[in-house]
Coordinates of N, CA and C in Angstrom, one line a residue:
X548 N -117.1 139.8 124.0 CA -116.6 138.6 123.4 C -117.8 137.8 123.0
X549 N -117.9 137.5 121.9 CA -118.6 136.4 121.3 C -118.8 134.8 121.2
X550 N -119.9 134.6 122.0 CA -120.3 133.4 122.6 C -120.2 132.1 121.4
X551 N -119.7 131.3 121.2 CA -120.1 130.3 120.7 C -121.7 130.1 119.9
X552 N -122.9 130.2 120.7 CA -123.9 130.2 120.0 C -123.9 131.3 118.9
X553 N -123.2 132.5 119.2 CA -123.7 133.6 118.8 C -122.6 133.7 117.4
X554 N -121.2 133.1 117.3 CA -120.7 132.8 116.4 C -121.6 132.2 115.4
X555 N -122.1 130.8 115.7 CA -122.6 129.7 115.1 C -124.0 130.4 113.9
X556 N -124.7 131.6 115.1 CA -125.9 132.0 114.2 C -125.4 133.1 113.3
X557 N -124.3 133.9 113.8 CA -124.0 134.7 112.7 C -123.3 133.8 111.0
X558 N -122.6 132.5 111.6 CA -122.2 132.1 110.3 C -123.6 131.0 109.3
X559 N -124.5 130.7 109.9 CA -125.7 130.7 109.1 C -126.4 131.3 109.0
X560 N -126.4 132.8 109.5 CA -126.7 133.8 108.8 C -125.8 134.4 107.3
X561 N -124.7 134.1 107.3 CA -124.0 134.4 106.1 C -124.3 133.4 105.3
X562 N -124.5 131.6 105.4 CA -124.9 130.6 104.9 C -125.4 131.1 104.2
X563 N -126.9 131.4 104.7 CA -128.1 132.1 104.3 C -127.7 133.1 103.1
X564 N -126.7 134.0 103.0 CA -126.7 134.8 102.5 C -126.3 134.8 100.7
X565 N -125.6 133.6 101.6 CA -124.5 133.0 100.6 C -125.3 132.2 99.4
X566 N -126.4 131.3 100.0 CA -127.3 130.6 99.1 C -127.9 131.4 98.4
X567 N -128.3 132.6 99.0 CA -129.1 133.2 98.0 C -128.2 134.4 96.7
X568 N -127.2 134.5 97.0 CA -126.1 135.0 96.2 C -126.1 134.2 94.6
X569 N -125.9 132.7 95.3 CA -125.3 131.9 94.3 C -126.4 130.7 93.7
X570 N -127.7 131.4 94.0 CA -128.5 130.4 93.2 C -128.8 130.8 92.1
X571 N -128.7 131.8 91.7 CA -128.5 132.0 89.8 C -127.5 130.8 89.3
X572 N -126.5 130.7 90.1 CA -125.5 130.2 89.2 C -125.6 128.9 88.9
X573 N -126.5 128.2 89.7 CA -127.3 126.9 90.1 C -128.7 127.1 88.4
X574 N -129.0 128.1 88.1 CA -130.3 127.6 86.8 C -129.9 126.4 86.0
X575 N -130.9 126.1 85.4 CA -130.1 125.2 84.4 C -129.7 125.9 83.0
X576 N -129.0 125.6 82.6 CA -128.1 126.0 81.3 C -129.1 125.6 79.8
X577 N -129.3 126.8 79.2 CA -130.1 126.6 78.3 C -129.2 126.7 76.7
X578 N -129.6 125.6 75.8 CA -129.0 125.5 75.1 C -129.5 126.3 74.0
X579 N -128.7 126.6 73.6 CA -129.4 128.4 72.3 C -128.0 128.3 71.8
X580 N -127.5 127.8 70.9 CA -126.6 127.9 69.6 C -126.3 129.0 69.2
X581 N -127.8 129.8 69.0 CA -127.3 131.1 68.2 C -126.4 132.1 68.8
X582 N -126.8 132.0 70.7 CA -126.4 132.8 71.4 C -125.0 132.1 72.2
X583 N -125.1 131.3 72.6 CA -123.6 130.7 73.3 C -123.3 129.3 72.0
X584 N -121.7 129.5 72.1 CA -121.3 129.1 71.5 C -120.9 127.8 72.2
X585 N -120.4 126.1 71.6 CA -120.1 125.1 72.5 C -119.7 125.1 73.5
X586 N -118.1 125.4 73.4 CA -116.8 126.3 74.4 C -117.6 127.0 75.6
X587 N -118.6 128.0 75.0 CA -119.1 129.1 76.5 C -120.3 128.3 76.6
X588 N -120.7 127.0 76.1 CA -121.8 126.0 77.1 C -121.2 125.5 78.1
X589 N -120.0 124.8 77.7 CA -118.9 123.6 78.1 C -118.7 124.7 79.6
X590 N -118.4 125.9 79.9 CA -118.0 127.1 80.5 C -119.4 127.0 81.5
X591 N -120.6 127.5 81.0 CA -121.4 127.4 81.5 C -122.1 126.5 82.2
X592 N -122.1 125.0 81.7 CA -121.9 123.6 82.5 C -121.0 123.7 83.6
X593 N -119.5 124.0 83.3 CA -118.9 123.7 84.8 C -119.1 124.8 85.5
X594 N -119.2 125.8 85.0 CA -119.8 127.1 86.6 C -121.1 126.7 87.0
X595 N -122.0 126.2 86.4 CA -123.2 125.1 87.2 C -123.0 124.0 88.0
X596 N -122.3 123.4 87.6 CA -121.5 122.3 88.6 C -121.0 122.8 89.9
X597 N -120.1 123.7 89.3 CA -119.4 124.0 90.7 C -120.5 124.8 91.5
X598 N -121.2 125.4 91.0 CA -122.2 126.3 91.7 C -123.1 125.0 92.8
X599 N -123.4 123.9 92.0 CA -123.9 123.1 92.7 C -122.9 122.5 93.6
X600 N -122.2 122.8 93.4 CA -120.9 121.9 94.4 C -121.0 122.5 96.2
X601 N -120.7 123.8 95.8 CA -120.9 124.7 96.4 C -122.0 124.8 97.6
X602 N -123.3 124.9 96.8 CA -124.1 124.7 97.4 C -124.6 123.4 98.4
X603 N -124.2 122.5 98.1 CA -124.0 120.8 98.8 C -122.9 121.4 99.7
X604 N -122.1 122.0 99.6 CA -120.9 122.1 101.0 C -121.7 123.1 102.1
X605 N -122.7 123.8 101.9 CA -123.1 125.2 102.1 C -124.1 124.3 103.6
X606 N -124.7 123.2 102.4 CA -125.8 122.8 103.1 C -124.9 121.7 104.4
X607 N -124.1 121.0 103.8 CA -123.6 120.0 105.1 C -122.8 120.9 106.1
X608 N -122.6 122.0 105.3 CA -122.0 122.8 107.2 C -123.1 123.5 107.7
X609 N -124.6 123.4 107.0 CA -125.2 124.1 107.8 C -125.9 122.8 109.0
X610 N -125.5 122.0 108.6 CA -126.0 120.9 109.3 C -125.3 120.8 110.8
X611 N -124.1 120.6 110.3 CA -123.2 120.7 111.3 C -123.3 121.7 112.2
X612 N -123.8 123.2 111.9 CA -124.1 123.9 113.1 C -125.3 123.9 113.8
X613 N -126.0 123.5 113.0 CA -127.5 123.1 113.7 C -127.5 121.8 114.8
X614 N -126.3 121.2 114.9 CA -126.2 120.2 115.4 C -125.3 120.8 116.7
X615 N -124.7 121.3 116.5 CA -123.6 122.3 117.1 C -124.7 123.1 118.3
X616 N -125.5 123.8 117.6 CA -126.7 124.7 118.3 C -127.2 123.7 119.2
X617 N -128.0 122.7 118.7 CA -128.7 121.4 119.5 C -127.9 121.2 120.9
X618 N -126.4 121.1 120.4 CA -125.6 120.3 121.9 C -125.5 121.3 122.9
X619 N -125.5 122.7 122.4 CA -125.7 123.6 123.2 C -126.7 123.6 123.9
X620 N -127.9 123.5 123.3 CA -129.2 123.5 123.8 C -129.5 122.2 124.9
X621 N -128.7 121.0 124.7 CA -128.8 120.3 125.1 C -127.8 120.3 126.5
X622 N -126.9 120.9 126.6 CA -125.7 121.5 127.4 C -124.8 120.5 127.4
X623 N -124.8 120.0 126.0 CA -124.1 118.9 125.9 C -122.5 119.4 124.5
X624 N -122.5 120.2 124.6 CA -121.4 121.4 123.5 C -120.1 121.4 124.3
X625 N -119.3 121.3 123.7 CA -118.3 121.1 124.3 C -117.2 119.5 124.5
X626 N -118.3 118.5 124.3 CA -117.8 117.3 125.0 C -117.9 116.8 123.2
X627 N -117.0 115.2 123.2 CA -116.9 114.7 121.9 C -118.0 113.4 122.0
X628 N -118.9 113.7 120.7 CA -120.1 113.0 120.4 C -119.8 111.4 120.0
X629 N -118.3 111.5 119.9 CA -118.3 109.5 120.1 C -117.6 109.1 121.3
X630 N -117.0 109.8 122.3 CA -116.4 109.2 123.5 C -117.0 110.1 124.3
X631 N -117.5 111.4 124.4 CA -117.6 111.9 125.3 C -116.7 112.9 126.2
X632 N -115.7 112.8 125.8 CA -114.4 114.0 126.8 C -114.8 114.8 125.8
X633 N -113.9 116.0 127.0 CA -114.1 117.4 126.4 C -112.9 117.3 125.3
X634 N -113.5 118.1 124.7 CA -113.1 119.1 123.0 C -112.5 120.5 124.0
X635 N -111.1 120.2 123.3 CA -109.6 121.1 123.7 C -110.2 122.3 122.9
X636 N -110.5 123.6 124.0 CA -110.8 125.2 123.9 C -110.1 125.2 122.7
X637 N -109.4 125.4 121.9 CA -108.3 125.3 120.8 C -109.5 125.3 119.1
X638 N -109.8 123.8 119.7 CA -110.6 123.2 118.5 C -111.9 124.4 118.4
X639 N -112.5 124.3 119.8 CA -113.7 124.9 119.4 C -113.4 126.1 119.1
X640 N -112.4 126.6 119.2 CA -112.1 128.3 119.0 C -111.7 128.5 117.3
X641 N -111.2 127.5 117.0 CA -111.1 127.6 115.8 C -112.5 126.7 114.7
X642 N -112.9 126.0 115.0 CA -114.1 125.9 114.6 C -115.5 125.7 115.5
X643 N -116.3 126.0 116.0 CA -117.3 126.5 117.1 C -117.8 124.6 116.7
X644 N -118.3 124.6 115.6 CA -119.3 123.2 115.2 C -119.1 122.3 115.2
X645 N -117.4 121.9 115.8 CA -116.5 120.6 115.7 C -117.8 120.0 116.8
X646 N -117.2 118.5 116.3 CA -118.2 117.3 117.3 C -117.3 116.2 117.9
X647 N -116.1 116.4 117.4 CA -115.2 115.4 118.1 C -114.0 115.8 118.5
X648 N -113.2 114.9 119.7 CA -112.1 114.9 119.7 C -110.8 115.0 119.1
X649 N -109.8 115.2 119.0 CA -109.1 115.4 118.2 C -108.6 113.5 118.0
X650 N -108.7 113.2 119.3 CA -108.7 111.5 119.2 C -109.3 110.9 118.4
X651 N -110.4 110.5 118.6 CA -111.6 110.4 117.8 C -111.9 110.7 116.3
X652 N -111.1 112.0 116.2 CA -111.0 112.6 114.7 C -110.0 112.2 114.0
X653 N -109.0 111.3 114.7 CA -107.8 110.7 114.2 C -107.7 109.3 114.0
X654 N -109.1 108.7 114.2 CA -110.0 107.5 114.6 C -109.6 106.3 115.6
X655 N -108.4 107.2 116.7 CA -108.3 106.6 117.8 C -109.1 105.9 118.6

């Protein structure tokens, strides 16, 4: 069975994998007339965008598990980071990197 930490490093190991998949799609967009036409700029702009979109979500969940890692490290994983009780087996099983309660997350 797979440990919580050991989830956490395999899914920023895919992070990882992931950034480097999709940073072509991140260049900037070079404007050449002859060769792309408005339409397949217009095309090429929003698959840049999104590519950058992407990338900004990539990076704040990589945060979130690094923070995740820390409370482990801290042996403090498990419990919710604005009150303090424990995070219901449930939550963490379905997401390992959660930080809060479900109380808390409902802004009880």
């Amino acid at each position: 069975m797979l440990t919580p930490t050991d989830i956490l490093r395999a899914r920023l190991a895919a992070l990882e994998d992931e950034d480097t998949a999709g940073q072509a799609g991140q260049k900037t967009v070079m404007l050449d007339q002859q060769a792309v036409g408005r339409l397949s700029r217009m095309d090429a702009l929003q698959n840049q965008a999104m590519a950058q979109a992407t990338a900004r979500r990539r990076a704040a969940e990589r945060l979130r598990i690094k923070a995740a890692l820390d409370r482990i490290t801290a042996d403090e994983y498990g419990y919710c980071t604005a009150c303090g009780e424990d995070i219901a087996p449930a939550r963490l099983a379905a997401d390992p990197a959660i930080a809060l309660c479900a109380d808390c997350m409902r802004g009880r």
